[in-house]
XYZ file of C-alpha atoms in Angstrom:
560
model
C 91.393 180.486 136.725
C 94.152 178.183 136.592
C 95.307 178.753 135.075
C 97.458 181.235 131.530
C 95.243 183.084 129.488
C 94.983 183.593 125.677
C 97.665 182.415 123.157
C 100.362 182.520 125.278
C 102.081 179.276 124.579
C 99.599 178.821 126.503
C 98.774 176.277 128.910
C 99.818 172.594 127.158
C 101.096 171.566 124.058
C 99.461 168.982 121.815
C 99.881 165.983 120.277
C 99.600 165.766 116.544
C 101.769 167.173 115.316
C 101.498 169.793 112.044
C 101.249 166.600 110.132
C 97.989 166.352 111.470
C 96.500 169.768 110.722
C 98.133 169.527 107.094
C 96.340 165.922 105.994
C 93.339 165.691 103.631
C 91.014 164.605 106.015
C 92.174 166.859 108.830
C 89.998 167.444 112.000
C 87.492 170.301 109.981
C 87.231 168.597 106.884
C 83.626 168.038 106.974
C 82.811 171.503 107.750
C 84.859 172.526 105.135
C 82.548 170.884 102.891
C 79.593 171.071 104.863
C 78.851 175.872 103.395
C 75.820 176.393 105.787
C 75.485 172.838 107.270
C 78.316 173.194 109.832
C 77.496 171.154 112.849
C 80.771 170.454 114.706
C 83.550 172.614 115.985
C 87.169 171.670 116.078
C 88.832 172.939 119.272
C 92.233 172.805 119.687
C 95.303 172.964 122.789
C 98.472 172.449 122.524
C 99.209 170.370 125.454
C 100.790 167.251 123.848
C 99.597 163.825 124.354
C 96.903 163.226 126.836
C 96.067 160.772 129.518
C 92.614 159.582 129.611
C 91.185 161.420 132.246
C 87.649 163.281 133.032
C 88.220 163.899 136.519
C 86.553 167.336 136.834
C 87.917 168.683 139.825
C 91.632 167.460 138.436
C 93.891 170.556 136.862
C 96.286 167.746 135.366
C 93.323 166.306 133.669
C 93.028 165.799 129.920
C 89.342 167.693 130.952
C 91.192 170.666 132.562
C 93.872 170.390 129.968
C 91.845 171.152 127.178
C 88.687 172.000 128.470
C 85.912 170.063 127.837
C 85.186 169.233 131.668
C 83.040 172.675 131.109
C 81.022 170.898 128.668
C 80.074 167.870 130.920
C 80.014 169.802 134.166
C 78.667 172.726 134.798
C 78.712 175.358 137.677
C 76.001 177.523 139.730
C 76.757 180.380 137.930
C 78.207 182.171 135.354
C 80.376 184.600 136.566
C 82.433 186.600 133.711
C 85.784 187.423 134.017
C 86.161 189.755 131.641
C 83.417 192.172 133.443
C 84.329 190.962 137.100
C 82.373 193.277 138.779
C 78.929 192.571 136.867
C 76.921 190.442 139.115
C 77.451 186.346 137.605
C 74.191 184.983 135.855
C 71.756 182.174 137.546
C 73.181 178.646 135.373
C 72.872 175.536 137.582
C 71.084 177.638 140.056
C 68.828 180.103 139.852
C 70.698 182.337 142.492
C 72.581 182.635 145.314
C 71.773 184.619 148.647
C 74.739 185.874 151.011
C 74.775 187.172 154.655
C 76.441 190.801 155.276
C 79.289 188.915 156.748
C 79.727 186.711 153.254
C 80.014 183.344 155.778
C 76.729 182.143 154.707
C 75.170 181.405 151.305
C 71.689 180.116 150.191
C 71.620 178.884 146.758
C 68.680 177.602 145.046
C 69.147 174.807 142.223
C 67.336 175.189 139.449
C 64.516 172.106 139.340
C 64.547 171.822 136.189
C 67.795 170.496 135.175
C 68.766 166.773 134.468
C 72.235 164.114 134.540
C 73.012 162.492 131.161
C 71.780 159.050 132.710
C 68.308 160.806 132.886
C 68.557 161.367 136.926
C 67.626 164.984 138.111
C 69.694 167.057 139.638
C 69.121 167.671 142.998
C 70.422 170.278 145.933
C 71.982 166.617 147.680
C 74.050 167.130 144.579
C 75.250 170.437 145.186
C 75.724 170.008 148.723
C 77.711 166.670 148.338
C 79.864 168.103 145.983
C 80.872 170.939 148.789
C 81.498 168.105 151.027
C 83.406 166.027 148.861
C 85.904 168.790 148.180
C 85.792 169.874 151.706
C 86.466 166.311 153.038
C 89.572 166.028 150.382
C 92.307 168.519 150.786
C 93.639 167.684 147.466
C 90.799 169.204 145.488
C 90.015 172.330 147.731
C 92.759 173.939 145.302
C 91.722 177.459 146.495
C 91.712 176.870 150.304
C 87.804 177.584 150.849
C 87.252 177.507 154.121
C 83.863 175.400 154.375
C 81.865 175.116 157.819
C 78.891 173.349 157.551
C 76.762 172.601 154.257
C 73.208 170.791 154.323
C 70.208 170.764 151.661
C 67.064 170.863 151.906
C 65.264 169.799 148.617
C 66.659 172.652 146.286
C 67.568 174.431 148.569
C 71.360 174.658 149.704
C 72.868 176.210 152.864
C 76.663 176.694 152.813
C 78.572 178.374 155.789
C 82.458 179.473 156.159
C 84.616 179.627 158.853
C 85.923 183.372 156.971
C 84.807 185.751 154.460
C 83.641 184.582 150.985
C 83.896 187.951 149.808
C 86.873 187.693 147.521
C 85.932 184.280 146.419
C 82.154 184.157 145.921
C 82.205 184.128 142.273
C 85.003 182.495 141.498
C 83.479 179.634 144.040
C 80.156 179.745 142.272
C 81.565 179.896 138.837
C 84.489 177.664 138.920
C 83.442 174.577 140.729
C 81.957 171.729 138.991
C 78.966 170.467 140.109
C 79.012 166.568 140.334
C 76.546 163.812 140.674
C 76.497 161.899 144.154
C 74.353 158.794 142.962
C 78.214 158.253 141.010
C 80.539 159.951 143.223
C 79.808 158.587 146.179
C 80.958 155.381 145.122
C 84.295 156.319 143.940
C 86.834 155.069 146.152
C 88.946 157.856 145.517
C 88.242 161.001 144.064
C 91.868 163.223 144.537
C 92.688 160.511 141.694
C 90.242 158.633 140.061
C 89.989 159.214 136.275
C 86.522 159.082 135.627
C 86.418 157.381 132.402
C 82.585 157.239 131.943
C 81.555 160.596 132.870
C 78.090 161.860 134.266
C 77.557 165.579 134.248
C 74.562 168.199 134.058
C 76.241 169.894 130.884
C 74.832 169.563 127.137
C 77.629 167.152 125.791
C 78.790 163.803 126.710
C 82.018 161.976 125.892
C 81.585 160.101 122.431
C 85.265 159.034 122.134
C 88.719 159.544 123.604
C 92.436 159.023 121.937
C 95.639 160.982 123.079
C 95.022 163.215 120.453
C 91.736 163.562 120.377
C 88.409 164.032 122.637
C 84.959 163.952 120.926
C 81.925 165.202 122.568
C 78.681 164.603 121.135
C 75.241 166.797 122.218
C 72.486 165.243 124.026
C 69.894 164.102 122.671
C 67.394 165.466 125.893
C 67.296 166.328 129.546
C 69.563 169.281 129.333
C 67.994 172.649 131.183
C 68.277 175.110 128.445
C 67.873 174.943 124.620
C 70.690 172.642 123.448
C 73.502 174.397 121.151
C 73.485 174.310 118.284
C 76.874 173.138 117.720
C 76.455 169.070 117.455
C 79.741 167.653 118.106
C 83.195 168.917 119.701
C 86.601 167.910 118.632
C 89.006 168.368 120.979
C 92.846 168.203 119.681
C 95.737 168.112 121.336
C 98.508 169.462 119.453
C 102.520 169.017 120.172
C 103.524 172.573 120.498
C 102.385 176.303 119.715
C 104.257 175.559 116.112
C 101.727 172.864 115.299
C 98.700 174.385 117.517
C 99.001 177.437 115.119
C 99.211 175.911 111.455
C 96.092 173.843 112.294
C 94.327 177.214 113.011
C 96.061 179.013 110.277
C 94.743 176.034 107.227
C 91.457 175.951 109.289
C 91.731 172.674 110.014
C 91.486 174.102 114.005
C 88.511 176.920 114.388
C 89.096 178.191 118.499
C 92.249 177.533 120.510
C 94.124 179.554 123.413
C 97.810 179.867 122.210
C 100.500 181.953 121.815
C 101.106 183.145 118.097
C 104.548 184.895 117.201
C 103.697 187.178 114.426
C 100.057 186.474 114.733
C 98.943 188.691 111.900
C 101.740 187.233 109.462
C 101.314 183.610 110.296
C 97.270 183.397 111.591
C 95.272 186.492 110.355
C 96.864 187.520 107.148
C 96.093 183.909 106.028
C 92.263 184.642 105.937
C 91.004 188.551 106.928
C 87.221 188.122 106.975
C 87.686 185.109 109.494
C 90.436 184.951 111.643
C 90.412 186.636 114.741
C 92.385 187.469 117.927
C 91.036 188.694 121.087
C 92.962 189.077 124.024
C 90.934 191.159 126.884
C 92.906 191.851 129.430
C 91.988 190.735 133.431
C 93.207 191.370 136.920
C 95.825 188.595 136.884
C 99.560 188.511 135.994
C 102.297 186.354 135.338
C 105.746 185.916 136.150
C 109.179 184.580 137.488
C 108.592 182.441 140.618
C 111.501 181.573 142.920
C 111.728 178.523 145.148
C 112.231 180.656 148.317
C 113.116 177.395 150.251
C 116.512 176.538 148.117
C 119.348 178.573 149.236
C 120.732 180.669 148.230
C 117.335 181.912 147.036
C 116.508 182.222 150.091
C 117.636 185.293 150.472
C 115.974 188.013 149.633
C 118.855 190.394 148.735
C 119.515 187.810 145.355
C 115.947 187.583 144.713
C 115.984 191.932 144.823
C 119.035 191.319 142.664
C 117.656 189.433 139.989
C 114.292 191.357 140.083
C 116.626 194.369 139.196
C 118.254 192.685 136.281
C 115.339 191.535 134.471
C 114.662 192.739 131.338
C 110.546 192.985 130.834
C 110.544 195.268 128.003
C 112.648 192.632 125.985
C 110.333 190.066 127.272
C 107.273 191.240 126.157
C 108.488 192.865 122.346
C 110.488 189.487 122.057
C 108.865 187.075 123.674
C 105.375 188.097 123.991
C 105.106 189.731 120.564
C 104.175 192.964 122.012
C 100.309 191.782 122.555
C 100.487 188.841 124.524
C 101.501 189.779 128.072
C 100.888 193.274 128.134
C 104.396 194.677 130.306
C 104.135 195.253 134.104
C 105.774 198.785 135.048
C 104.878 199.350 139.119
C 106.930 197.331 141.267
C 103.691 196.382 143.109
C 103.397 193.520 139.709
C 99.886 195.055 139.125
C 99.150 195.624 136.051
C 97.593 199.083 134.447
C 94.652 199.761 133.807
C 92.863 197.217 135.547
C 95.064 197.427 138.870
C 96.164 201.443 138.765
C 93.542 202.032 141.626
C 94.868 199.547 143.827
C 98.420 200.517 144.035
C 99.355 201.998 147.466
C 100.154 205.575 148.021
C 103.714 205.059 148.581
C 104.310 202.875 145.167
C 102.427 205.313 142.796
C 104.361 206.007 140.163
C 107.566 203.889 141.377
C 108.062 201.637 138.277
C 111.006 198.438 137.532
C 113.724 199.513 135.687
C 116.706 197.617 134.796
C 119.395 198.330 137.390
C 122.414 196.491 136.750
C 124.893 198.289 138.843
C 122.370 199.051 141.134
C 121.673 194.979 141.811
C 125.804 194.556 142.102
C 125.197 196.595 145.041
C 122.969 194.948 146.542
C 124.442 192.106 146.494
C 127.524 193.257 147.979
C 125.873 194.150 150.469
C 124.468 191.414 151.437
C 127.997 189.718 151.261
C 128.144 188.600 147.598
C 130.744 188.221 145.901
C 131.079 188.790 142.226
C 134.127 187.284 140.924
C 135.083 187.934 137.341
C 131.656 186.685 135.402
C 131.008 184.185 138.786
C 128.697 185.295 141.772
C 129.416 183.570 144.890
C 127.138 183.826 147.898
C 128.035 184.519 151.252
C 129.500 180.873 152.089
C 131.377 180.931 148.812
C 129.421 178.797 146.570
C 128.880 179.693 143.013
C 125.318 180.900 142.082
C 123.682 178.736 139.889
C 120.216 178.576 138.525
C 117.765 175.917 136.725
C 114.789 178.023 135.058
C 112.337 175.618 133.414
C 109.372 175.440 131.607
C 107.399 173.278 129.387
C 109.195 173.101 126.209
C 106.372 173.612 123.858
C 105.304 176.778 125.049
C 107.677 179.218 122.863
C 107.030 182.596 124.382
C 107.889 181.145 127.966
C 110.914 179.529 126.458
C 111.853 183.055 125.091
C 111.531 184.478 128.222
C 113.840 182.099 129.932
C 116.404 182.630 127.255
C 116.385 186.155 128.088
C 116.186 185.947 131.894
C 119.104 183.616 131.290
C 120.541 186.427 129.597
C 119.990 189.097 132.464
C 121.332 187.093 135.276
C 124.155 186.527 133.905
C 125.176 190.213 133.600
C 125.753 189.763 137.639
C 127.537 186.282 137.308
C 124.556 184.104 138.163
C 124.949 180.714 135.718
C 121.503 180.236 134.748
C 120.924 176.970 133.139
C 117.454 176.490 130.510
C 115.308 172.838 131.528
C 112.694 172.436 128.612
C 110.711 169.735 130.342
C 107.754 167.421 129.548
C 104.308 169.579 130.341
C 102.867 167.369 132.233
C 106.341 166.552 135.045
C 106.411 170.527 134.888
C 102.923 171.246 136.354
C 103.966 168.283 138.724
C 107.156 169.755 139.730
C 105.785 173.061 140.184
C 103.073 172.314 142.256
C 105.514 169.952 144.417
C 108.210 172.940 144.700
C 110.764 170.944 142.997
C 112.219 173.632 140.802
C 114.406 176.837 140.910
C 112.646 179.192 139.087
C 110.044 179.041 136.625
C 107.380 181.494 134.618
C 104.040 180.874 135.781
C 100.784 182.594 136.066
C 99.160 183.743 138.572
C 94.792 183.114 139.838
C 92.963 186.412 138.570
C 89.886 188.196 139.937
C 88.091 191.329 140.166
C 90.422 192.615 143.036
C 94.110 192.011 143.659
C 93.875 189.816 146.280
C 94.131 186.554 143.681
C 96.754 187.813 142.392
C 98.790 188.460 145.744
C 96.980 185.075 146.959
C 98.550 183.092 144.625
C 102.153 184.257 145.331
C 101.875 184.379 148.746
C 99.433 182.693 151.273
C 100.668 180.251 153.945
C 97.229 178.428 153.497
C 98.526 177.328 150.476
C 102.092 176.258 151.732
C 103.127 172.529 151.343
C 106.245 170.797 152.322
C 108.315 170.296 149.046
C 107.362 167.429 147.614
C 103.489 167.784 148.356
C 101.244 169.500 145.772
C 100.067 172.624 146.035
C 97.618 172.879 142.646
C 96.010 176.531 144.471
C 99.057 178.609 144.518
C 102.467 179.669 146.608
C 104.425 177.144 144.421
C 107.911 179.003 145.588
C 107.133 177.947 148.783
C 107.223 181.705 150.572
C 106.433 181.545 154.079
C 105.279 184.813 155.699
C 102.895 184.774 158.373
C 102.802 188.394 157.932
C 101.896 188.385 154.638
C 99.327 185.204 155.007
C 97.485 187.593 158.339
C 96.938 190.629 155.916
C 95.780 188.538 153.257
C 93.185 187.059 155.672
C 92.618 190.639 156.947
C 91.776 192.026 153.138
C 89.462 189.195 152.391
C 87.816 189.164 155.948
C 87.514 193.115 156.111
C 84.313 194.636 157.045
C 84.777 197.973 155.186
C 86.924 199.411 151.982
C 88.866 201.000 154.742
C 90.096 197.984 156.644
C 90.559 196.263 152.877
C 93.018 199.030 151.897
C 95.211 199.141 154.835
C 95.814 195.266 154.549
C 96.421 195.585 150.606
C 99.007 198.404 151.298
C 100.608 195.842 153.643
C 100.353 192.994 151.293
C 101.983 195.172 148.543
C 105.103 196.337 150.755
C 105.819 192.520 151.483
C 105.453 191.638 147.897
C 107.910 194.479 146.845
C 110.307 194.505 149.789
C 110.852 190.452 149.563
C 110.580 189.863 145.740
C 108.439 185.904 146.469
C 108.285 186.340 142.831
C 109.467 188.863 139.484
C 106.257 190.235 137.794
C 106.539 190.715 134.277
C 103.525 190.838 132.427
C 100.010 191.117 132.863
C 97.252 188.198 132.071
C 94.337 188.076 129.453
C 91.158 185.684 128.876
C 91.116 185.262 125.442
C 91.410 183.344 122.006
C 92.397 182.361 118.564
C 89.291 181.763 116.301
C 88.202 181.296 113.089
C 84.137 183.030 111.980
C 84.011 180.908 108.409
C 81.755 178.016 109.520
C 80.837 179.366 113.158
C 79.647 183.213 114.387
C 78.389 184.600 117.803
C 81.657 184.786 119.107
C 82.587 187.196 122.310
C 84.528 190.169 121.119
C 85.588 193.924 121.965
C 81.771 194.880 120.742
C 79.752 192.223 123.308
C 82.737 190.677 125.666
C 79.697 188.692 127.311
C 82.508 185.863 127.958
C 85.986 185.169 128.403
C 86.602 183.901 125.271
C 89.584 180.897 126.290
C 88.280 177.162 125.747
C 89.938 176.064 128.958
C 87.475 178.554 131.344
C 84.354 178.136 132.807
C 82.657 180.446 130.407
C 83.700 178.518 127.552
C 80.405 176.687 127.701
C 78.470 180.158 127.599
C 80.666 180.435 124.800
C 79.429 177.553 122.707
C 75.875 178.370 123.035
C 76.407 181.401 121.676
C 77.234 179.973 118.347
C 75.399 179.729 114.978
C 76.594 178.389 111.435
C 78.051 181.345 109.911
C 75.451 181.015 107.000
C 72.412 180.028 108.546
């Protein structure tokens, strides 16, 4: 779910900055004014400046960025991540049949459902989407390994060349649906930014600016009641700083970011209505290492620094001891969600900080610490760039700290606060040393473990890899038992290759677990109820996700 959850610096940084949220006619002015008759809602990332862009299938897109693609595209179904293992709800289709083997899936498309140009939406729709993200490598992000897919009036037949058994849902949840009567003319679709855009959803682009996206309802044509929310203002804000005064003077009502102090700064400033919810999902986050750079490369430095790092400090000082709830087993799964996964022989084996214990390795391995200077085996100082965007503040904690820890066995670790957008660039190119990133979640490890590690997903540095193994590790090992776990024909066969999976992840460190993921928000109830919460998590509850449309039709004006 590309993708960080909750308020964790979270994913971008925006562009006004907290001038912005602190002028007289700031983005939720009217509703301010408006008591009952709220009819928009002011959504808010910050991501910094955008690009216009409303390429749906793009995750540098100003759409993906701060998620309003959901809102003009929709998918198949509505799976919830929250509740992975309920079955997902019919949404562009009415459902979605699979063979025994998961390589083979009928889907019926609803026949009711319409474009905003007025054009229905068909099952050639569906299946030409499928084949326009088969046909271009650059926006099968997870690897889905499409055979053959034909339609036949609503109905849609989709094979695989593997298992769909760990994707299904995500696939039916998570891929826009697009029209072909416009697609199918665009030259190219791995870039083009799609400046008039066409989708099934209930809203359609009313304006764009760098700092702000406005969506406006349809007036007809859409498949389901329309919400009752009228507009959408999408803002991008600088930095967490300014992303969290606009929510805290309510001139922002529903973000995803990462609040130090959150009950000082955010819910103090208004009890009844400001609200955090952070629900916790199968996915983590972390420190990932460009395996490919020496002396990286080896894996006794990447043990070493694994040992060294300080998680508890990380998540009370960095992660305000909510955010990123700490990661204890050495497997990176985090507990509850992952305790049953965890193989016999790493039950109860938890990171600790090891200091001496890393020196030792690293001797071994023919380091050399010399006064407060490690030197690797040819004699070179080790030095380190760790980088991150520089608006997201918890991640830019954590890299202070991890600074901190490495150098207490002589690695020089150096802090790059870079622009958001070269970042995500960079990262997905391998063109970094190490960096905190999330990883895909899902209602089994194997995202997690996908993410890190699968040789489908390796790219020569300098080519993109948007799906996942951005430190470049290359284990064919680790890549067949990943294809064994999601190709298995019984638990049995799926828990043998996850033990496997989990002794290559500890045993060559591709990347430092630290803290384990959530789906959640930052949201205000004074002009806008109906919200997902602890009482009816129906939703994930972050504006960047899929469900964030489900989301939006849930609401009501707080006084109606």
């Amino acid at each position: 779910m590309q993708r960080r959850k909750l308020f964790a610096v979270a994913l971008a940084g925006v562009l006004a900055s907290g001038g912005l949220a602190a002028c007289g006619d700031s983005p939720n002015e009217g509703n301010k004014k408006a008591g009952s008759g709220a009819t928009f809602l002011t959504v808010g990332m910050p991501n910094g400046p955008q690009t216009e862009n409303h390429n749906p299938f793009l995750t540098t897109s100003a759409g993906a960025s701060l998620g309003y693609r959901w809102m003009i595209y929709e998918p198949l179904l509505m799976w919830n991540p929250v509740k992975p293992a309920e079955p997902s709800r019919p949404w562009l289709a009415t459902g979605a049949e699979w063979t025994p083997d998961f390589k083979k899936a009928t889907i019926t498309v609803r026949d009711n459902a319409k474009w905003s140009d007025g054009k229905p939406v068909t099952g050639d729709d569906v299946a030409f989407t499928f084949n326009l993200i088969k046909k271009n490598e650059a926006l099968n992000l997870a690897a889905t390994p499409y055979g053959e897919i034909t339609a036949s009036g609503n109905t849609v037949t989709a094979t695989f060349t593997s298992s769909m058994f760990v994707y299904k849902d995500k696939w039916l949840g998570q891929t826009p649906i697009v029209p072909k009567h416009i697609w199918e003319g665009i030259k190219d679709p791995t870039t083009d930014p799609n400046k008039t855009p066409v989708g099934s959803g209930p809203y359609t682009l009313k304006s764009f600016t760098p700092q702000t996206t406005t969506l406006t309802v349809r007036a007809d044509g859409y498949w389901q009641d329309l919400p009752q929310v009228k507009e959408l203002r999408y803002t991008s804000y600088t930095d967490n700083n300014a992303q969290t005064t606009a929510l805290s003077d309510g001139s922002n009502e529903w973000s995803f970011v990462f609040i130090p102090n959150y009950k000082t700064v955010f819910i103090d400033k208004d009890p009844a209505h400001y609200k955090v919810w952070a629900p916790p999902v199968l996915g983590i986050h972390g420190l990932y290492i460009n395996t490919t750079k020496a002396p990286f490369d080896n894996v006794a430095l990447r043990k070493a620094m694994s040992m060294v790092v300080n998680r508890e400090d990380i998540f009370n000082q960095a992660e305000a001891g909510y955010f990123h709830p700490l990661i204890t087993s050495v497997t990176g799964l985090p507990s509850p969600a992952g305790d049953a996964f965890v193989a016999p022989e790493y039950k109860g084996v938890n990171q600790k900080v090891d200091v001496e214990g890393a020196k030792k390795v690293l001797a071994d391995a023919g380091f050399k610490l010399e006064g407060t200077t490690l030197k690797d085996p040819s004699g070179k100082p080790v030095k380190i760039t760790l980088t991150d965007p520089s608006g997201w503040s918890d991640y830019q904690t954590s890299l202070e700290i991890v600074k901190s820890n490495f150098a207490e066995i002589g690695i020089a670790a150096t802090v790059d606060k870079a622009n958001q957008d070269a970042w995500f660039r960079n990262v997905e190119e391998g063109k970094f040393d190490a960096t905190f990133r999330w990883t895909n979640g899902g209602s089994t490890p194997y995202d997690i473990y996908q993410t890190i590690m699968d040789g489908k997903l390796l790219k020569k540095i300098g080519v993109a890899s948007p799906g996942g193994n951005f430190g470049r590790f290359n284990s064919p090992e680790a890549t067949a038992a990943l294809a064994a776990y999601a190709n298995a024909a019984d638990d049995a066969a799926r828990t043998t290759a996850l033990n496997t999976i989990q002794k290559i992840f500890v045993e060559q460190v591709p990347m430092i677990p630290v803290g384990a993921d959530n789906i959640g928000m930052a949201y205000s109830t004074k002009n806008w109820v109906g919200w997902p919460d602890d009482t009816n998590p129906y939703s994930a509850g972050q504006p960047t996700q899929a469900n964030a449309l489900d989301v939006v039709l849930h609401l009501k004006p707080a006084n109606s």
